[in-house]
Coordinates of C-alpha atoms in Angstrom, one line a residue:
Chain A
M1 CA 1.0 86.0 -22.1
T2 CA -1.6 84.3 -24.2
E3 CA -0.4 83.5 -27.7
M4 CA -2.5 84.5 -30.6
V5 CA -1.8 82.4 -33.8
I6 CA -2.5 84.2 -37.0
S7 CA -2.9 81.8 -39.9
V8 CA -1.5 83.5 -43.0
G9 CA -3.4 82.0 -46.0
L10 CA -2.5 81.5 -49.6
G11 CA -1.2 84.6 -51.2
E12 CA -1.4 86.6 -47.9
V13 CA 1.2 88.7 -46.3
H14 CA 1.0 89.6 -42.6
V15 CA 3.1 91.8 -40.4
S16 CA 2.9 92.3 -36.7
K17 CA 4.8 93.9 -33.8
D18 CA 2.4 92.5 -31.1
P19 CA 4.6 90.2 -28.9
S20 CA 1.6 87.9 -28.3
V21 CA 1.3 87.1 -32.0
V22 CA 2.5 83.9 -33.7
L23 CA 2.5 84.1 -37.4
A24 CA 1.9 80.8 -39.1
A25 CA 1.6 79.2 -42.6
H26 CA -0.1 75.8 -42.2
G27 CA 0.4 73.1 -44.8
L28 CA 2.9 74.6 -47.2
G29 CA 3.3 72.5 -50.3
S30 CA 4.8 74.1 -53.4
C31 CA 4.2 77.5 -51.8
I32 CA 7.0 79.3 -49.9
G33 CA 6.5 80.6 -46.4
L34 CA 8.9 83.5 -46.1
L35 CA 9.6 84.6 -42.5
A36 CA 11.2 88.0 -41.9
Y37 CA 12.2 89.4 -38.4
D38 CA 13.7 92.7 -37.2
P39 CA 15.3 91.7 -33.9
I40 CA 16.0 95.3 -32.8
H41 CA 12.4 96.4 -33.2
K42 CA 10.8 93.0 -32.7
I43 CA 8.7 93.1 -35.8
G44 CA 7.8 89.9 -37.6
G45 CA 6.4 89.3 -41.1
L46 CA 5.2 86.3 -43.0
A47 CA 4.4 85.9 -46.7
H48 CA 2.7 82.8 -48.1
I49 CA 3.8 82.9 -51.7
L50 CA 2.0 80.8 -54.3
L51 CA 3.7 81.5 -57.6
P52 CA 7.0 82.7 -58.9
D53 CA 6.1 85.5 -61.3
S54 CA 3.4 88.1 -61.5
T55 CA 4.1 89.0 -65.1
I56 CA 2.2 85.8 -66.2
I57 CA -1.1 87.7 -65.5
K58 CA -2.4 90.9 -67.0
V59 CA -3.3 92.7 -63.8
C60 CA -1.8 91.8 -60.5
D61 CA -4.2 92.8 -57.8
N62 CA -2.8 90.3 -55.2
K63 CA 0.8 91.3 -54.5
G64 CA 1.2 88.5 -51.9
K65 CA 0.6 85.8 -54.3
F66 CA 3.8 86.1 -56.4
A67 CA 7.5 86.0 -55.3
D68 CA 8.5 89.1 -57.3
T69 CA 5.8 91.3 -55.8
A70 CA 5.3 89.6 -52.3
I71 CA 8.8 90.3 -51.1
P72 CA 8.9 94.1 -51.8
Y73 CA 5.4 94.3 -50.4
L74 CA 6.4 92.5 -47.2
I75 CA 9.4 94.8 -46.7
E76 CA 7.3 97.9 -47.3
L77 CA 4.7 96.7 -44.7
M78 CA 7.5 96.0 -42.2
K79 CA 9.1 99.3 -42.8
G80 CA 5.6 100.8 -42.2
Q81 CA 5.7 99.3 -38.7
G82 CA 9.1 100.7 -38.0
A83 CA 11.4 97.9 -39.2
I84 CA 14.8 98.6 -40.8
Q85 CA 15.5 96.7 -43.9
I86 CA 19.2 95.8 -43.1
N87 CA 18.0 94.3 -39.8
L88 CA 15.8 91.7 -41.4
M89 CA 16.5 88.1 -40.7
I90 CA 15.0 85.9 -43.5
K91 CA 14.0 82.3 -43.3
I92 CA 12.2 80.4 -46.1
A93 CA 10.3 77.1 -46.1
G94 CA 8.3 75.1 -48.6
G95 CA 8.7 74.8 -52.4
A96 CA 8.1 71.1 -52.3
Q97 CA 7.0 69.0 -55.2
M98 CA 4.0 67.3 -53.8
F99 CA 2.9 65.5 -56.9
A100 CA 5.5 63.9 -59.1
V101 CA 3.4 62.8 -62.0
P102 CA 5.2 60.5 -64.4
G103 CA 5.7 62.1 -67.8
M104 CA 4.8 65.5 -66.5
N105 CA 6.8 68.4 -67.9
S106 CA 9.5 69.5 -65.4
K107 CA 8.1 73.0 -65.9
M108 CA 5.2 71.9 -63.7
N109 CA 7.6 71.7 -60.7
I110 CA 6.3 75.0 -59.4
G111 CA 8.0 74.4 -55.9
E112 CA 11.4 74.6 -57.5
K113 CA 10.5 77.6 -59.6
N114 CA 9.2 79.3 -56.4
I115 CA 12.5 78.6 -54.6
I116 CA 14.5 80.2 -57.4
A117 CA 12.2 83.2 -57.7
V118 CA 12.2 83.9 -54.0
K119 CA 16.0 83.8 -53.8
R120 CA 16.3 86.1 -56.8
A121 CA 13.8 88.6 -55.4
L122 CA 15.7 88.5 -52.1
S123 CA 19.1 89.1 -53.7
Q124 CA 17.6 92.0 -55.6
V125 CA 17.0 93.7 -52.3
N126 CA 20.2 92.5 -50.8
L127 CA 18.7 90.3 -48.1
K128 CA 20.4 87.1 -47.2
I129 CA 18.7 83.9 -46.1
K130 CA 19.5 82.9 -42.6
A131 CA 17.9 79.5 -42.7
E132 CA 15.9 77.4 -45.3
E133 CA 14.0 74.2 -45.4
V134 CA 13.0 73.9 -49.0
G135 CA 12.4 71.4 -51.8
G136 CA 11.7 67.8 -51.3
H137 CA 8.3 66.1 -51.4
T138 CA 6.7 66.9 -48.0
G139 CA 4.2 69.5 -46.7
R140 CA 5.4 71.9 -44.0
T141 CA 4.0 74.2 -41.4
V142 CA 6.1 77.2 -40.1
K143 CA 5.6 79.5 -37.2
L144 CA 7.2 82.8 -36.2
F145 CA 7.0 84.2 -32.7
V146 CA 6.9 88.0 -32.9
K147 CA 8.1 88.4 -29.2
D148 CA 11.6 87.0 -29.9
G149 CA 11.9 85.9 -33.5
T150 CA 11.9 82.1 -32.7
S151 CA 10.7 80.1 -35.7
L152 CA 9.4 76.5 -35.8
I153 CA 8.9 74.0 -38.6
R154 CA 6.9 70.8 -38.7
T155 CA 6.4 68.2 -41.4
A156 CA 3.7 65.6 -41.4
G157 CA 4.0 63.1 -38.7
L158 CA 7.0 64.7 -37.0
N159 CA 7.4 67.0 -34.1
E160 CA 8.0 70.7 -34.4
K161 CA 11.6 71.8 -34.4
V162 CA 13.4 75.1 -34.2
F163 CA 14.7 76.3 -37.6
Chain B
M1 CA -22.8 78.3 -55.3
P2 CA -22.5 78.2 -59.0
L3 CA -19.4 79.3 -61.0
N4 CA -20.0 83.0 -61.1
Y5 CA -18.7 83.5 -64.6
I6 CA -21.0 81.1 -66.3
S7 CA -24.8 81.0 -66.6
H8 CA -27.2 78.9 -64.5
K9 CA -28.0 76.7 -67.6
E10 CA -24.3 76.2 -68.2
N11 CA -23.8 75.2 -64.6
Q12 CA -26.5 72.6 -64.9
A13 CA -24.9 71.2 -68.1
L14 CA -21.6 71.0 -66.2
N15 CA -23.2 69.3 -63.2
A16 CA -24.9 66.7 -65.5
I17 CA -21.8 65.9 -67.5
L18 CA -19.7 65.5 -64.3
A19 CA -22.3 63.2 -62.7
E20 CA -22.5 61.2 -65.8
G21 CA -18.7 60.9 -65.9
L22 CA -18.5 59.8 -62.3
N23 CA -21.2 57.1 -62.9
N24 CA -19.3 55.8 -65.8
G25 CA -16.2 55.6 -63.5
A26 CA -18.2 53.6 -61.0
L27 CA -19.2 51.2 -63.8
A28 CA -15.6 50.9 -64.9
L29 CA -14.5 50.2 -61.3
S30 CA -17.3 47.5 -61.0
E31 CA -16.2 45.8 -64.1
M32 CA -12.5 45.8 -63.1
L33 CA -13.2 44.5 -59.6
N34 CA -16.1 42.3 -60.6
K35 CA -17.9 43.9 -57.6
N36 CA -20.8 46.3 -57.5
I37 CA -19.4 49.7 -57.0
Q38 CA -21.7 52.8 -57.1
I39 CA -20.8 56.4 -56.8
K40 CA -23.3 58.8 -55.1
T41 CA -22.8 62.3 -56.4
P42 CA -24.6 65.0 -54.6
D43 CA -24.7 68.5 -56.2
T44 CA -21.6 70.0 -57.7
K45 CA -20.4 72.9 -55.5
V46 CA -18.1 75.7 -56.4
I47 CA -15.9 77.0 -53.6
K48 CA -12.7 78.9 -53.3
L49 CA -9.8 76.5 -52.9
R50 CA -8.5 78.4 -49.8
D51 CA -11.8 77.5 -48.0
L52 CA -11.5 73.8 -48.6
P53 CA -8.9 73.0 -45.8
N54 CA -11.5 74.2 -43.2
L55 CA -14.1 71.9 -44.7
L56 CA -11.7 69.0 -44.3
G57 CA -10.8 69.9 -40.7
G58 CA -7.7 72.2 -41.2
A59 CA -4.7 72.7 -43.4
E60 CA -2.6 70.3 -41.3
I61 CA -5.1 67.3 -41.4
I62 CA -3.4 64.4 -43.1
V63 CA -5.3 63.2 -46.2
T64 CA -4.6 61.0 -49.2
G65 CA -4.8 62.7 -52.6
I66 CA -4.8 61.3 -56.0
F67 CA -3.7 63.8 -58.6
L68 CA -4.0 63.9 -62.4
R69 CA -3.4 66.5 -65.0
F70 CA -5.4 66.6 -68.2
Q71 CA -5.0 68.3 -71.4
E72 CA -6.6 68.6 -74.8
G73 CA -4.8 66.9 -77.7
L74 CA -2.8 63.8 -78.2
N75 CA 0.6 64.8 -76.9
L76 CA 0.9 62.7 -73.8
N77 CA 4.3 64.2 -72.8
A78 CA 3.4 67.7 -72.2
F79 CA 1.1 68.2 -69.2
D80 CA 1.9 71.8 -69.0
I81 CA -0.3 74.8 -68.6
S82 CA -1.4 75.5 -72.1
T83 CA -4.0 76.9 -74.4
G84 CA -7.2 74.9 -74.9
I85 CA -8.7 72.6 -72.4
S86 CA -6.4 71.8 -69.5
G87 CA -6.6 71.4 -65.8
S88 CA -6.1 69.3 -62.7
I89 CA -8.1 66.7 -60.9
L90 CA -7.6 65.9 -57.3
I91 CA -9.5 63.1 -55.5
L92 CA -9.2 63.4 -51.7
F93 CA -9.9 60.7 -49.0
S94 CA -9.2 60.7 -45.3
V95 CA -6.4 58.2 -44.7
D96 CA -8.6 55.6 -43.1
K97 CA -11.0 55.8 -46.1
A98 CA -8.2 55.5 -48.5
F99 CA -7.1 52.3 -46.7
E100 CA -10.7 51.0 -46.8
I101 CA -10.8 51.5 -50.6
T102 CA -7.4 49.6 -50.9
S103 CA -8.8 46.8 -48.9
I104 CA -11.9 46.5 -51.1
L105 CA -9.6 46.5 -54.1
L106 CA -7.2 44.1 -52.9
S107 CA -9.5 41.7 -51.1
S108 CA -8.6 38.9 -53.6
V109 CA -4.9 39.6 -53.5
D110 CA -2.8 37.5 -51.2
Y111 CA 0.0 39.2 -49.3
T112 CA 3.6 38.1 -49.9
P113 CA 6.6 39.5 -48.1
A114 CA 8.0 40.8 -51.4
I115 CA 5.3 43.3 -51.7
D116 CA 6.0 46.9 -50.4
P117 CA 2.8 47.9 -48.6
K118 CA 3.3 51.6 -49.4
M119 CA 3.6 50.8 -53.1
I120 CA 0.5 48.6 -53.1
F121 CA -1.5 51.3 -51.3
E122 CA -0.4 53.9 -53.7
S123 CA -0.8 51.9 -56.9
A124 CA -4.3 50.7 -55.9
L125 CA -5.4 54.2 -55.2
G126 CA -3.7 55.5 -58.3
E127 CA -5.9 53.0 -60.2
V128 CA -9.0 54.4 -58.6
G129 CA -8.0 57.9 -59.6
N130 CA -7.0 56.7 -63.1
I131 CA -10.4 55.0 -63.6
T132 CA -12.7 57.7 -62.1
G133 CA -10.7 60.6 -63.6
S134 CA -10.4 59.0 -67.0
A135 CA -14.1 58.2 -67.0
V136 CA -15.0 61.8 -66.3
L137 CA -12.6 63.2 -68.9
N138 CA -13.8 60.5 -71.5
T139 CA -17.4 61.6 -70.9
I140 CA -16.5 65.2 -71.5
S141 CA -14.2 64.2 -74.5
D142 CA -17.0 62.1 -76.1
K143 CA -19.5 65.0 -75.7
L144 CA -17.1 67.5 -77.2
K145 CA -15.7 65.2 -79.8
I146 CA -12.2 66.3 -78.9
P147 CA -9.4 64.2 -77.3
I148 CA -8.6 65.0 -73.7
N149 CA -5.8 63.1 -72.2
P150 CA -5.1 62.4 -68.5
S151 CA -1.6 62.1 -67.1
P152 CA -0.8 59.1 -65.0
P153 CA -1.9 59.5 -61.4
A154 CA 0.3 60.6 -58.5
V155 CA -0.8 59.4 -55.0
V156 CA 0.4 61.4 -52.0
T157 CA -0.5 61.3 -48.3
D158 CA 0.3 64.6 -46.5
M159 CA -1.1 67.7 -45.0
A160 CA -4.3 68.8 -46.8
G161 CA -3.1 72.4 -47.2
S162 CA 0.1 71.3 -48.9
L163 CA -1.7 69.2 -51.5
L164 CA -4.4 71.8 -52.2
E165 CA -2.0 74.7 -52.6
S166 CA 0.1 72.6 -55.0
V167 CA -3.0 72.1 -57.1
A168 CA -3.9 75.8 -56.8
A169 CA -0.5 76.7 -58.2
T170 CA -1.4 75.0 -61.5
S171 CA -4.2 77.3 -62.2
L172 CA -4.4 80.9 -63.2
I173 CA -8.0 81.4 -62.1
E174 CA -8.1 84.2 -59.6
D175 CA -9.4 83.0 -56.2
N176 CA -8.9 79.5 -57.5
E177 CA -12.5 78.6 -57.7
I178 CA -12.8 74.8 -57.8
I179 CA -15.5 72.6 -58.7
L180 CA -16.0 70.3 -55.7
I181 CA -18.1 67.1 -55.7
D182 CA -18.6 65.3 -52.5
T183 CA -18.7 61.7 -53.7
C184 CA -19.3 58.5 -52.0
F185 CA -18.2 55.1 -53.3
I186 CA -20.6 52.4 -52.3
N187 CA -19.8 48.7 -52.2
E188 CA -22.6 46.6 -50.7
S189 CA -23.1 48.2 -47.3
R190 CA -19.8 50.1 -47.2
E191 CA -19.9 53.8 -47.9
I192 CA -16.7 55.6 -48.5
K193 CA -16.8 59.3 -48.6
G194 CA -14.4 61.4 -50.6
H195 CA -14.0 64.6 -52.5
F196 CA -13.6 64.9 -56.3
I197 CA -12.1 68.3 -57.2
L198 CA -11.7 69.7 -60.7
L199 CA -9.7 72.9 -61.3
P200 CA -9.3 74.1 -64.8
D201 CA -6.2 76.0 -65.6
S202 CA -8.1 79.0 -66.9
K203 CA -11.6 80.4 -67.2
E204 CA -11.1 80.0 -70.9
S205 CA -10.7 76.3 -70.4
I206 CA -14.0 75.8 -68.7
L207 CA -15.7 78.3 -71.1
E208 CA -14.4 76.3 -74.0
I209 CA -15.9 73.1 -72.6
L210 CA -19.2 74.8 -72.2
N211 CA -19.2 76.4 -75.6
K212 CA -18.4 73.1 -77.2
L213 CA -21.0 71.4 -75.1
G214 CA -23.6 73.9 -76.3
A215 CA -22.6 73.3 -79.9
A216 CA -22.5 69.6 -79.4
N217 CA -26.1 69.7 -77.9
N218 CA -27.4 71.6 -80.9
D219 CA -26.1 69.0 -83.4

């Protein structure tokens, strides 16, 4: 079977039940790549979340961009494909602080704020995190294989590993 | 492509001031190094930040970035998203070009085993970012007659996507339209290509610069 890699860009959410599809978020920095998988129905989803909170802007026309809106949106899309919410296995990666500028306000650590916001939004919908690779100061790439739910993570200069 | 929310004339004014700022940066670098450094600045482009990784060769390509925040006012301790003029500057080089710059900068420095090579690499590049970024900001600051302060630089080598999205997260501009200048540092026969990226925190930020530029020009 030929694999088809779908690169999920900044602020995008993608759901698939095509077993040939590999969902990927390349080069995550302060963003969070949230992987969701229903192993019974073999449906995978990936959200590439940029910011913690949609209420900072007047009109939110891009649900995938913010933690508080992206997670309900991802679940809705997965249910639309036939997934059951309690089946969902969740993994999160990213939330790094790429630039530690001396003297910069800690409020600028968006990575950390993203991690907190994603965890809060997940607990609000009673979803537990099965695996996480978050924080630190390195970029990451994550992949989710729709056929069996395998997920891989890679940081710069290192080999991919299962996570 | 111009910034779609400002006029053609305003775009030209912005191009002119950024080119002037980068030239001032080259002058400052030349003086510091006592070498002739020039900066070639082709036209300013505006692109969506999400399209930039593709121009660089993919989100996973390893690049070296020099990052600075800037903010209107005199408070150096609060580089936070704020009202008034504020934003981020990112200067990107491929890793080999970043090394080449370091070698030009450090040609008169002798190696001693006490020196941590990574620290030298990062502080030399930080200085390049500091000087070029400050020169651009000072040029804007002088024209507007308001103080604009840069933060100290942060130098990071990692996946292009991870650096760019972390810069995108500092801005509230929808679609994260960035001002991209393909620059080229020239020292004698060596040309070192890089990208100078300016991302204001908000549209208001860039509009305020332009309003004040207009007013300053009419003085």
